[in-house]
Tab-separated table of C-alpha atoms and ligand atoms in Angstrom:
chain	number	residue	atom	x	y	z
A	1	MET	CA	11.302	-10.065	18.410
A	2	ALA	CA	9.013	-11.393	20.983
A	3	LEU	CA	5.266	-9.722	20.575
A	4	ASN	CA	2.706	-9.630	23.460
A	5	VAL	CA	0.434	-11.301	22.268
A	6	VAL	CA	-3.641	-11.351	23.382
A	7	VAL	CA	-5.397	-14.625	21.778
A	8	GLY	CA	-9.207	-14.144	22.046
A	9	ILE	CA	-11.038	-17.739	22.159
A	10	THR	CA	-14.969	-17.007	22.004
A	11	GLY	CA	-17.435	-20.145	22.610
A	12	GLY	CA	-17.559	-22.707	19.738
A	13	ILE	CA	-16.492	-25.861	18.848
A	14	ALA	CA	-13.418	-24.835	17.219
A	15	ALA	CA	-12.072	-23.505	20.457
A	16	TYR	CA	-10.108	-26.646	20.842
A	17	LYS	CA	-8.051	-26.531	18.132
A	18	ALA	CA	-7.086	-22.385	19.409
A	19	VAL	CA	-5.111	-24.475	21.982
A	20	ASN	CA	-2.798	-25.151	19.043
A	21	VAL	CA	-2.800	-21.144	18.089
A	22	VAL	CA	-1.273	-20.513	21.365
A	23	ARG	CA	1.272	-23.088	21.308
A	24	SER	CA	2.218	-22.096	18.207
A	25	LEU	CA	2.703	-18.774	19.328
A	26	VAL	CA	4.469	-19.600	22.139
A	27	LEU	CA	7.082	-21.985	20.608
A	28	ALA	CA	7.658	-18.720	18.332
A	29	GLY	CA	8.773	-17.009	21.272
A	30	HIS	CA	5.939	-14.574	21.624
A	31	ASP	CA	4.124	-13.861	25.464
A	32	VAL	CA	0.840	-14.832	25.216
A	33	HIS	CA	-2.137	-13.911	27.105
A	34	VAL	CA	-5.217	-15.880	26.536
A	35	VAL	CA	-8.466	-13.624	26.640
A	36	ALA	CA	-11.356	-16.295	26.797
A	37	THR	CA	-15.346	-15.344	26.833
A	38	ASP	CA	-17.328	-17.933	29.506
A	39	ALA	CA	-18.744	-19.766	26.748
A	40	ALA	CA	-15.003	-20.869	25.227
A	41	LEU	CA	-14.246	-22.581	28.493
A	42	ARG	CA	-16.944	-24.734	28.344
A	43	PHE	CA	-15.569	-26.250	24.961
A	44	VAL	CA	-11.813	-26.085	26.044
A	45	GLY	CA	-10.202	-26.039	29.878
A	46	ARG	CA	-8.729	-23.172	31.459
A	47	PRO	CA	-5.726	-25.489	32.716
A	48	THR	CA	-4.809	-26.670	29.174
A	49	LEU	CA	-4.709	-23.098	27.962
A	50	GLU	CA	-2.815	-21.941	31.651
A	51	ALA	CA	-0.497	-24.463	30.644
A	52	ILE	CA	0.296	-23.934	26.921
A	53	SER	CA	0.077	-19.959	27.342
A	54	ARG	CA	2.737	-20.186	29.984
A	55	ASN	CA	0.238	-17.361	31.717
A	56	PRO	CA	-3.033	-16.834	34.052
A	57	VAL	CA	-5.921	-17.285	31.769
A	58	HIS	CA	-8.589	-13.914	31.869
A	59	THR	CA	-12.158	-14.156	31.531
A	60	GLU	CA	-13.217	-11.735	34.125
A	61	LEU	CA	-14.009	-8.369	33.709
A	62	TYR	CA	-14.337	-7.592	36.930
A	63	GLU	CA	-11.250	-9.363	38.506
A	64	GLY	CA	-8.467	-7.544	38.920
A	65	VAL	CA	-10.290	-4.169	38.708
A	66	ALA	CA	-7.506	-2.498	41.174
A	67	GLU	CA	-4.680	-2.861	38.383
A	68	VAL	CA	-7.443	-1.887	35.338
A	69	ARG	CA	-7.252	-5.129	33.587
A	70	HIS	CA	-10.136	-4.822	31.017
A	71	VAL	CA	-7.475	-1.709	29.228
A	72	ALA	CA	-4.800	-2.799	30.463
A	73	ILE	CA	-4.609	-6.387	28.865
A	74	GLY	CA	-5.382	-4.100	25.161
A	75	GLN	CA	-3.106	-1.417	25.991
A	76	ALA	CA	-0.378	-4.237	25.953
A	77	ALA	CA	-0.585	-6.054	23.318
A	78	ASP	CA	1.320	-5.794	19.815
A	79	LEU	CA	-1.262	-8.475	17.763
A	80	ILE	CA	-5.410	-9.421	18.924
A	81	VAL	CA	-5.516	-12.870	17.068
A	82	ILE	CA	-9.508	-13.907	18.127
A	83	ALA	CA	-9.595	-17.856	16.972
A	84	PRO	CA	-12.325	-18.873	16.711
A	85	ALA	CA	-14.807	-15.890	16.383
A	86	THR	CA	-18.108	-16.556	16.541
A	87	ALA	CA	-21.098	-15.017	14.459
A	88	ASN	CA	-21.891	-13.389	17.856
A	89	THR	CA	-18.035	-11.989	18.679
A	90	ILE	CA	-17.605	-10.518	15.190
A	91	ALA	CA	-21.443	-8.955	15.322
A	92	LYS	CA	-20.555	-7.565	19.020
A	93	LEU	CA	-17.150	-6.989	17.513
A	94	ALA	CA	-18.714	-4.866	14.658
A	95	ALA	CA	-21.379	-2.787	16.753
A	96	GLY	CA	-18.271	-1.924	19.804
A	97	ILE	CA	-19.894	-3.769	22.321
A	98	ALA	CA	-17.784	-4.278	25.456
A	99	ASP	CA	-19.418	-6.585	27.651
A	100	ASP	CA	-16.832	-8.660	28.667
A	101	LEU	CA	-13.223	-9.163	29.063
A	102	LEU	CA	-12.445	-9.335	25.581
A	103	GLY	CA	-14.893	-6.686	24.332
A	104	ASN	CA	-13.229	-4.121	26.454
A	105	THR	CA	-9.551	-5.593	25.601
A	106	VAL	CA	-10.726	-4.929	21.818
A	107	LEU	CA	-11.561	-1.700	22.765
A	108	ALA	CA	-8.556	-0.684	24.439
A	109	SER	CA	-6.075	-1.717	22.034
A	110	THR	CA	-4.437	-0.061	18.765
A	111	ALA	CA	-3.209	-3.120	17.993
A	112	PRO	CA	-3.973	-4.975	14.644
A	113	LEU	CA	-6.780	-7.297	15.425
A	114	VAL	CA	-6.931	-10.924	12.976
A	115	ILE	CA	-10.027	-12.613	13.329
A	116	ALA	CA	-10.471	-16.088	12.382
A	117	PRO	CA	-14.294	-17.078	12.306
A	118	ALA	CA	-16.068	-20.301	12.480
A	119	MET	CA	-19.652	-21.161	12.310
A	120	HIS	CA	-21.884	-23.210	10.074
A	121	THR	CA	-22.326	-21.665	6.745
A	122	GLU	CA	-25.767	-20.745	7.062
A	123	MET	CA	-24.478	-18.516	9.873
A	124	TRP	CA	-21.335	-17.246	7.901
A	125	GLN	CA	-23.548	-16.686	5.253
A	126	ASN	CA	-26.641	-15.108	7.082
A	127	PRO	CA	-26.695	-11.202	5.707
A	128	ALA	CA	-25.854	-10.008	9.189
A	129	THR	CA	-22.366	-11.586	9.561
A	130	VAL	CA	-21.815	-10.661	5.806
A	131	ASP	CA	-22.599	-7.122	6.798
A	132	ASN	CA	-20.823	-7.050	10.167
A	133	ILE	CA	-17.294	-8.834	8.607
A	134	ALA	CA	-17.446	-5.944	5.861
A	135	THR	CA	-17.821	-3.530	8.630
A	136	LEU	CA	-14.778	-4.783	10.586
A	137	ARG	CA	-12.963	-5.068	6.919
A	138	GLY	CA	-13.831	-1.740	6.511
A	139	ARG	CA	-12.131	-0.399	9.791
A	140	GLY	CA	-8.912	-2.269	8.870
A	141	VAL	CA	-9.640	-5.595	10.746
A	142	HIS	CA	-7.691	-9.038	9.016
A	143	VAL	CA	-10.381	-11.855	8.385
A	144	VAL	CA	-8.177	-15.388	8.128
A	145	GLY	CA	-10.711	-17.774	6.676
A	146	PRO	CA	-13.152	-19.309	7.469
A	147	ALA	CA	-11.743	-22.752	5.606
A	148	VAL	CA	-14.240	-24.938	3.251
A	149	GLY	CA	-14.158	-28.049	4.384
A	150	GLN	CA	-15.900	-30.682	7.168
A	151	LEU	CA	-18.233	-28.677	9.806
A	152	THR	CA	-18.714	-30.281	12.793
A	153	GLY	CA	-21.883	-31.669	12.282
A	154	ARG	CA	-22.556	-33.706	9.040
A	155	ASP	CA	-22.619	-30.683	6.488
A	156	SER	CA	-19.445	-29.471	5.211
A	157	GLY	CA	-19.243	-25.624	3.201
A	158	PRO	CA	-17.172	-22.261	4.527
A	159	GLY	CA	-17.203	-22.039	7.872
A	160	ARG	CA	-14.300	-24.231	9.164
A	161	LEU	CA	-11.704	-22.371	11.184
A	162	GLU	CA	-8.724	-22.116	9.325
A	163	GLU	CA	-5.803	-24.207	10.271
A	164	PRO	CA	-3.876	-23.001	13.423
A	165	GLU	CA	-0.304	-22.638	11.602
A	166	VAL	CA	-2.075	-20.688	8.475
A	167	ILE	CA	-3.657	-18.269	10.998
A	168	VAL	CA	-0.553	-17.723	13.398
A	169	ALA	CA	1.535	-16.830	9.635
A	170	ALA	CA	-1.275	-14.545	8.609
A	171	ALA	CA	-1.124	-13.097	12.072
A	172	LEU	CA	2.521	-12.246	11.896
A	173	ALA	CA	2.804	-11.028	8.500
A	174	VAL	CA	0.056	-8.494	9.416
A	175	HIS	CA	1.818	-7.430	13.034
A	176	ALA	CA	4.955	-7.228	10.501
A	177	GLU	CA	3.341	-4.711	7.877
A	178	HIS	CA	2.119	-2.625	10.491
A	179	ALA	CA	5.127	-2.380	12.299
A	180	ALA	CA	6.624	-1.514	9.012
A	181	ARG	CA	4.197	1.640	8.187
A	182	LEU	CA	4.571	2.529	11.375
A	183	ALA	CA	7.992	2.831	11.231
A	184	ALA	CA	7.680	4.357	8.106
A	185	SER	CA	5.465	7.026	9.585
A	186	GLY	CA	7.011	10.548	9.811
A	187	ASP	CA	10.565	9.353	8.406
A	188	LEU	CA	9.573	12.231	5.345
A	189	SER	CA	8.809	14.847	8.203
A	190	GLY	CA	9.410	18.137	7.248
A	191	ARG	CA	11.027	17.517	3.920
A	192	ARG	CA	9.400	18.965	0.802
A	193	VAL	CA	8.971	16.773	-1.995
A	194	VAL	CA	7.769	17.548	-5.436
A	195	VAL	CA	6.621	14.618	-7.178
A	196	THR	CA	5.098	15.187	-11.228
A	197	ALA	CA	2.429	12.755	-12.121
A	198	GLY	CA	0.586	12.025	-15.638
A	199	GLY	CA	1.266	12.198	-19.109
A	200	THR	CA	1.674	15.730	-20.785
A	201	ARG	CA	-0.151	16.491	-24.012
A	202	GLU	CA	0.897	18.382	-26.892
A	203	PRO	CA	-1.770	20.224	-29.119
A	204	LEU	CA	-1.525	20.258	-32.753
A	205	ASP	CA	-4.603	22.485	-33.257
A	206	PRO	CA	-7.123	23.398	-30.526
A	207	VAL	CA	-9.218	20.079	-30.841
A	208	ARG	CA	-6.030	17.481	-30.793
A	209	PHE	CA	-2.929	16.734	-29.220
A	210	LEU	CA	-0.210	14.317	-28.657
A	211	GLY	CA	0.028	12.312	-26.042
A	212	ASN	CA	0.392	8.959	-24.111
A	213	ARG	CA	-1.167	6.700	-21.878
A	214	SER	CA	0.105	7.496	-18.384
A	215	SER	CA	-2.890	7.293	-15.800
A	216	GLY	CA	-1.173	9.090	-13.112
A	217	ARG	CA	-1.690	6.237	-10.418
A	218	GLN	CA	1.896	5.739	-9.306
A	219	GLY	CA	2.996	9.513	-8.739
A	220	VAL	CA	-0.668	9.715	-7.197
A	221	ALA	CA	0.528	6.591	-4.919
A	222	ILE	CA	3.970	8.661	-4.323
A	223	ALA	CA	2.338	11.886	-3.107
A	224	THR	CA	-0.510	10.027	-0.879
A	225	ALA	CA	2.492	7.403	0.891
A	226	ALA	CA	5.150	10.850	0.831
A	227	SER	CA	1.997	12.753	2.722
A	228	ALA	CA	1.750	10.045	4.963
A	229	ARG	CA	5.101	9.968	5.713
A	230	GLY	CA	4.891	13.497	6.577
A	231	ALA	CA	6.314	15.476	3.852
A	232	ALA	CA	5.115	18.720	2.518
A	233	VAL	CA	4.372	17.814	-0.741
A	234	THR	CA	3.610	19.134	-4.157
A	235	LEU	CA	1.694	17.220	-7.305
A	236	ILE	CA	2.530	18.171	-10.513
A	237	ALA	CA	-0.373	16.754	-11.903
A	238	ALA	CA	-0.614	16.345	-15.981
A	239	HIS	CA	-4.056	14.840	-17.069
A	240	LEU	CA	-4.696	12.594	-14.202
A	241	GLU	CA	-7.200	9.879	-14.835
A	242	VAL	CA	-7.457	9.417	-11.099
A	243	GLN	CA	-7.818	11.256	-7.751
A	244	PRO	CA	-5.232	13.200	-6.472
A	245	PRO	CA	-4.775	13.528	-3.006
A	246	SER	CA	-6.668	16.430	-0.672
A	247	ASP	CA	-3.654	17.318	1.504
A	248	VAL	CA	-0.942	18.348	-1.380
A	249	ALA	CA	-0.427	21.359	-3.246
A	250	LEU	CA	-2.024	20.662	-6.510
A	251	VAL	CA	-0.399	22.360	-9.487
A	252	GLU	CA	-2.433	21.765	-12.600
A	253	VAL	CA	-0.422	21.446	-16.032
A	254	SER	CA	-0.974	20.440	-19.115
A	255	THR	CA	2.092	20.093	-21.823
A	256	ALA	CA	5.935	19.714	-21.237
A	257	VAL	CA	6.766	23.394	-21.271
A	258	GLU	CA	4.239	23.963	-18.952
A	259	LEU	CA	5.535	21.123	-16.651
A	260	GLN	CA	8.932	22.502	-16.941
A	261	GLN	CA	8.182	25.570	-15.475
A	262	ALA	CA	6.036	24.219	-12.808
A	263	VAL	CA	8.796	22.453	-11.633
A	264	ALA	CA	11.253	24.801	-11.969
A	265	ASP	CA	9.161	27.241	-9.711
A	266	ALA	CA	9.049	23.843	-7.415
A	267	ALA	CA	12.877	22.933	-7.165
A	268	VAL	CA	13.900	26.224	-5.560
A	269	ASP	CA	12.520	25.111	-1.732
A	270	ALA	CA	12.262	21.127	-2.797
A	271	ASP	CA	14.669	18.272	-0.857
A	272	ILE	CA	13.451	15.567	-3.154
A	273	ILE	CA	12.099	15.705	-6.527
A	274	VAL	CA	10.473	12.515	-8.399
A	275	MET	CA	9.913	12.455	-11.956
A	276	ALA	CA	6.994	10.141	-12.156
A	277	ALA	CA	5.128	11.918	-15.002
A	278	ALA	CA	5.154	10.682	-18.301
A	279	VAL	CA	6.624	13.812	-20.743
A	280	ALA	CA	6.381	14.061	-24.369
A	281	ASP	CA	9.513	14.255	-25.921
A	282	TYR	CA	8.691	15.927	-28.901
A	283	ARG	CA	5.807	18.714	-29.644
A	284	PRO	CA	4.220	19.733	-33.174
A	285	THR	CA	6.581	22.858	-34.182
A	286	SER	CA	3.545	24.936	-35.002
A	287	VAL	CA	0.435	24.373	-33.254
A	288	ALA	CA	-2.465	25.073	-36.444
A	289	GLU	CA	-4.630	27.996	-34.911
A	290	SER	CA	-7.717	26.258	-35.899
A	291	LYS	CA	-8.618	22.759	-36.654
A	292	ILE	CA	-7.130	20.886	-39.016
A	293	LYS	CA	-8.897	19.494	-42.310
A	294	LYS	CA	-9.134	16.915	-44.195
A	295	GLU	CA	-10.107	18.878	-47.243
A	296	THR	CA	-6.254	20.488	-47.318
A	297	GLN	CA	-4.495	17.983	-46.168
A	298	GLY	CA	-5.537	15.446	-48.698
A	299	ASP	CA	-4.455	11.142	-48.334
A	300	THR	CA	-0.951	11.960	-45.950
A	301	LEU	CA	-0.305	14.256	-43.008
A	302	GLU	CA	3.074	14.896	-42.160
A	303	LEU	CA	3.769	16.459	-38.706
A	304	SER	CA	6.977	18.175	-38.139
A	305	LEU	CA	8.517	17.912	-34.376
A	306	VAL	CA	10.370	19.220	-32.143
A	307	LYS	CA	12.453	18.324	-28.939
A	308	ASN	CA	10.580	19.281	-25.719
A	309	PRO	CA	13.396	20.084	-22.821
A	310	ASP	CA	14.865	17.106	-20.599
A	311	ILE	CA	13.180	18.695	-17.572
A	312	LEU	CA	15.239	15.497	-15.596
A	313	ALA	CA	18.678	15.710	-17.486
A	314	GLU	CA	18.105	19.470	-17.210
A	315	LEU	CA	17.850	19.113	-13.661
A	316	GLY	CA	20.809	16.844	-12.856
A	317	ALA	CA	22.820	18.983	-15.211
A	318	ALA	CA	22.173	21.893	-13.118
A	319	ARG	CA	23.222	19.712	-10.148
A	320	ARG	CA	26.185	18.961	-11.613
A	321	SER	CA	27.033	22.603	-11.993
A	322	GLY	CA	26.518	22.861	-8.131
A	323	ALA	CA	22.848	24.446	-7.724
A	324	TYR	CA	20.351	22.675	-5.694
A	325	PRO	CA	22.837	20.652	-3.348
A	326	ARG	CA	20.645	19.439	-1.295
A	327	LEU	CA	18.242	18.215	-3.335
A	328	ARG	CA	17.627	14.644	-4.105
A	329	LEU	CA	16.331	13.583	-7.954
A	330	ILE	CA	14.421	10.627	-9.009
A	331	GLY	CA	14.337	9.617	-12.522
A	332	PHE	CA	11.624	6.804	-13.818
A	333	ALA	CA	12.639	5.326	-16.451
A	334	ALA	CA	9.546	3.142	-18.880
A	335	GLU	CA	10.690	0.719	-21.203
A	336	THR	CA	8.897	-1.505	-23.614
A	337	GLU	CA	12.270	-4.345	-23.681
A	338	ALA	CA	10.789	-7.380	-22.768
A	339	ASP	CA	14.586	-8.857	-21.678
A	340	ASP	CA	15.077	-8.406	-17.850
A	341	ALA	CA	19.396	-8.463	-18.271
A	342	ALA	CA	18.841	-5.372	-20.854
A	343	LEU	CA	16.240	-3.946	-19.708
A	344	LEU	CA	18.469	-2.779	-16.746
A	345	GLU	CA	21.024	-2.081	-19.089
A	346	LEU	CA	18.631	0.447	-20.633
A	347	GLY	CA	17.972	2.001	-16.872
A	348	ARG	CA	21.917	1.932	-16.269
A	349	ALA	CA	22.503	4.375	-19.723
A	350	LYS	CA	19.342	6.289	-18.456
A	351	ILE	CA	20.406	7.015	-15.165
A	352	ALA	CA	24.085	7.889	-15.874
A	353	ARG	CA	22.300	10.253	-19.206
A	354	LYS	CA	19.785	11.865	-16.553
A	355	GLY	CA	22.562	12.508	-13.147
A	356	ALA	CA	19.318	11.073	-10.880
A	357	ASP	CA	20.261	9.583	-7.675
A	358	LEU	CA	17.469	6.971	-8.318
A	359	LEU	CA	15.921	5.658	-11.173
A	360	VAL	CA	12.859	3.746	-10.968
A	361	VAL	CA	12.265	1.320	-14.389
A	362	ASN	CA	9.363	-0.255	-15.140
A	363	ARG	CA	8.195	-2.362	-17.987
A	364	VAL	CA	5.768	-0.970	-19.833
A	365	GLY	CA	3.211	-2.206	-22.858
A	366	TRP	CA	0.605	-2.813	-24.547
A	367	ASN	CA	-0.984	-4.483	-21.739
A	368	GLU	CA	0.890	-3.454	-18.867
A	369	GLY	CA	2.131	-0.577	-16.465
A	370	PHE	CA	-0.531	1.430	-17.321
A	371	ALA	CA	-4.323	2.386	-15.695
A	372	THR	CA	-3.261	-0.894	-13.818
A	373	ASP	CA	-3.198	-1.238	-10.016
A	374	GLY	CA	-0.408	-2.864	-9.772
A	375	ASN	CA	3.437	-2.042	-10.600
A	376	SER	CA	6.637	-4.015	-10.918
A	377	VAL	CA	9.819	-1.960	-10.399
A	378	VAL	CA	13.563	-2.012	-9.986
A	379	VAL	CA	15.297	0.364	-8.368
A	380	LEU	CA	19.095	1.517	-9.640
A	381	ASP	CA	21.271	3.615	-7.908
A	382	GLY	CA	23.308	6.186	-9.838
A	383	ALA	CA	26.121	3.636	-9.917
A	384	GLY	CA	23.538	1.510	-11.617
A	385	ALA	CA	23.441	-1.090	-8.989
A	386	ILE	CA	20.075	-2.420	-8.094
A	387	VAL	CA	19.132	-0.777	-4.196
A	388	SER	CA	15.364	-2.132	-4.268
A	389	GLU	CA	12.756	-4.217	-6.422
A	390	ALA	CA	9.158	-3.929	-5.208
A	391	ALA	CA	5.943	-5.728	-7.239
A	392	GLY	CA	2.665	-5.397	-5.931
A	393	SER	CA	-0.207	-2.128	-5.712
A	394	LYS	CA	1.075	0.842	-6.756
A	395	MET	CA	0.734	2.136	-2.637
A	396	SER	CA	2.990	-0.841	-1.775
A	397	VAL	CA	5.451	0.517	-4.687
A	398	ALA	CA	5.644	4.012	-3.623
A	399	ASP	CA	5.914	2.796	-0.206
A	400	ARG	CA	9.330	0.572	-1.185
A	401	ILE	CA	10.673	3.935	-3.563
A	402	LEU	CA	10.066	5.647	-0.643
A	403	ASP	CA	11.851	3.497	1.528
A	404	ALA	CA	14.799	4.140	-0.987
A	405	ILE	CA	14.695	7.081	-0.959
A	406	VAL	CA	14.722	7.914	2.679
A	407	ALA	CA	17.874	5.613	2.838
A	408	LEU	CA	19.598	8.293	0.433
A	409	GLY	CA	19.535	10.140	3.621
B	1	LIG	N1	11.624	12.974	-18.872
B	1	LIG	C1	11.918	14.430	-18.323
B	1	LIG	N2	11.748	15.218	-19.320
B	1	LIG	C2	11.275	15.026	-20.958
B	1	LIG	C3	11.393	13.424	-21.384
B	1	LIG	C4	11.524	12.918	-19.745
B	1	LIG	O1	11.995	15.143	-17.379
B	1	LIG	N3	11.277	15.404	-21.906
B	1	LIG	C5	11.787	12.864	-17.838
B	1	LIG	C6	10.763	11.424	-17.426
B	1	LIG	O2	9.683	12.267	-16.320
B	1	LIG	C7	11.039	10.432	-16.563
B	1	LIG	C8	12.426	10.292	-17.289
B	1	LIG	O3	12.842	11.611	-17.276
B	1	LIG	O4	11.567	10.518	-14.846
B	1	LIG	C9	12.574	9.391	-18.080
B	1	LIG	O5	11.781	9.391	-19.563
B	1	LIG	P1	11.497	8.524	-20.431
B	1	LIG	O6	10.221	8.928	-21.021
B	1	LIG	O7	11.711	6.515	-19.884
B	1	LIG	O8	13.084	8.423	-20.831
B	1	LIG	P2	13.269	9.228	-22.339
B	1	LIG	O9	14.500	10.567	-21.623
B	1	LIG	O10	11.984	9.982	-22.586
B	1	LIG	O11	14.096	8.338	-23.110
B	1	LIG	P3	13.679	7.684	-24.296
B	1	LIG	O12	12.469	7.886	-24.407
B	1	LIG	O13	14.679	8.287	-25.124
B	1	LIG	O14	13.751	5.883	-23.052
């Protein structure tokens, strides 16, 4: 798809390299509009930029006023790339200053903004620039480079403009990610999604429990992403180690039996249930009224456990007998199996047993899966086929899982 790309060029020696940024984008089929500052045109000629971009080069704020050019260029842009971005331009962007055409273009645009800084190392490391870059990053601006290497004078260090092909590849990737996010936004609107997250705790006595290492991060990420995609979300939370999002209905539970009740209540009008919680398979047969004491137990202590309800399997069975006809049911399988093929076989057997529409299989271990920001999963359908594989932050994995759920219809 051809994009309308604005390439902003500001006044640094590296401006000559911007010609190759423009050229790569044009050769990739994009419609490129150069907005150069006056200072940039001291380093690289307007005719060169017009010939390479195949479009007029804009510099003047007071040109084309009748067509409201100072906002029109930004409004039409799919992507803005500023290369090179000088320390001065970065400061102006951070402050939202619009005293030239480029500043107005950026402020008038909702397109992703990618900047490729270029300056001497001292300027790059100056606290003012460091703060400005942090401010821009915090607003979602993507910063490419600078590279470390030979600078304009005899010095070398961080501050060199990143190579044009690296800037172009990064900018197009930023646009692709932005477009994917936009496409996904709203695709769950009007749907009621129930997500269980965290790990249940089964009390042994008033001070002890049997639990597991689930932190709730992946389930919370799914609830957050589903809400961002327009769903009305109920989060059934068992001992989360992370903050739940504020825009979901939160139901806090502790044990598997409490979770079962909360899920049953929420299932009545749910469209989608995602069982990300780690549910204890067994609970103590009886809970001691008072603290279990060493003196009365001696050297060994035997616990008697009784099976908990399998909430996912029960929902799957209820569906098979005609209940919840429009419900989509998603299970998780946390497995310690090291071999990939064997892991998938366990997943296939599990989804058949549980009667879910999708099963998210992930490997867990002493150092894997829990309390980390990353995850790597394979999503299986009811027939055991792989419908999606995702690795990355728990938030990006959440979005890929939701993509697979949306694809169920
Ligand atoms: N689950 C559930 N109720 C249980 C146990 C698990 O609803 N009592 C759900 C989990 O929320 C998850 C899925 O079933 O979505 C699979 O959980 P997992 O612990 O991997 O499987 P188990 O059924 O417990 O099987 P096993 O531990 O023997 O592998």
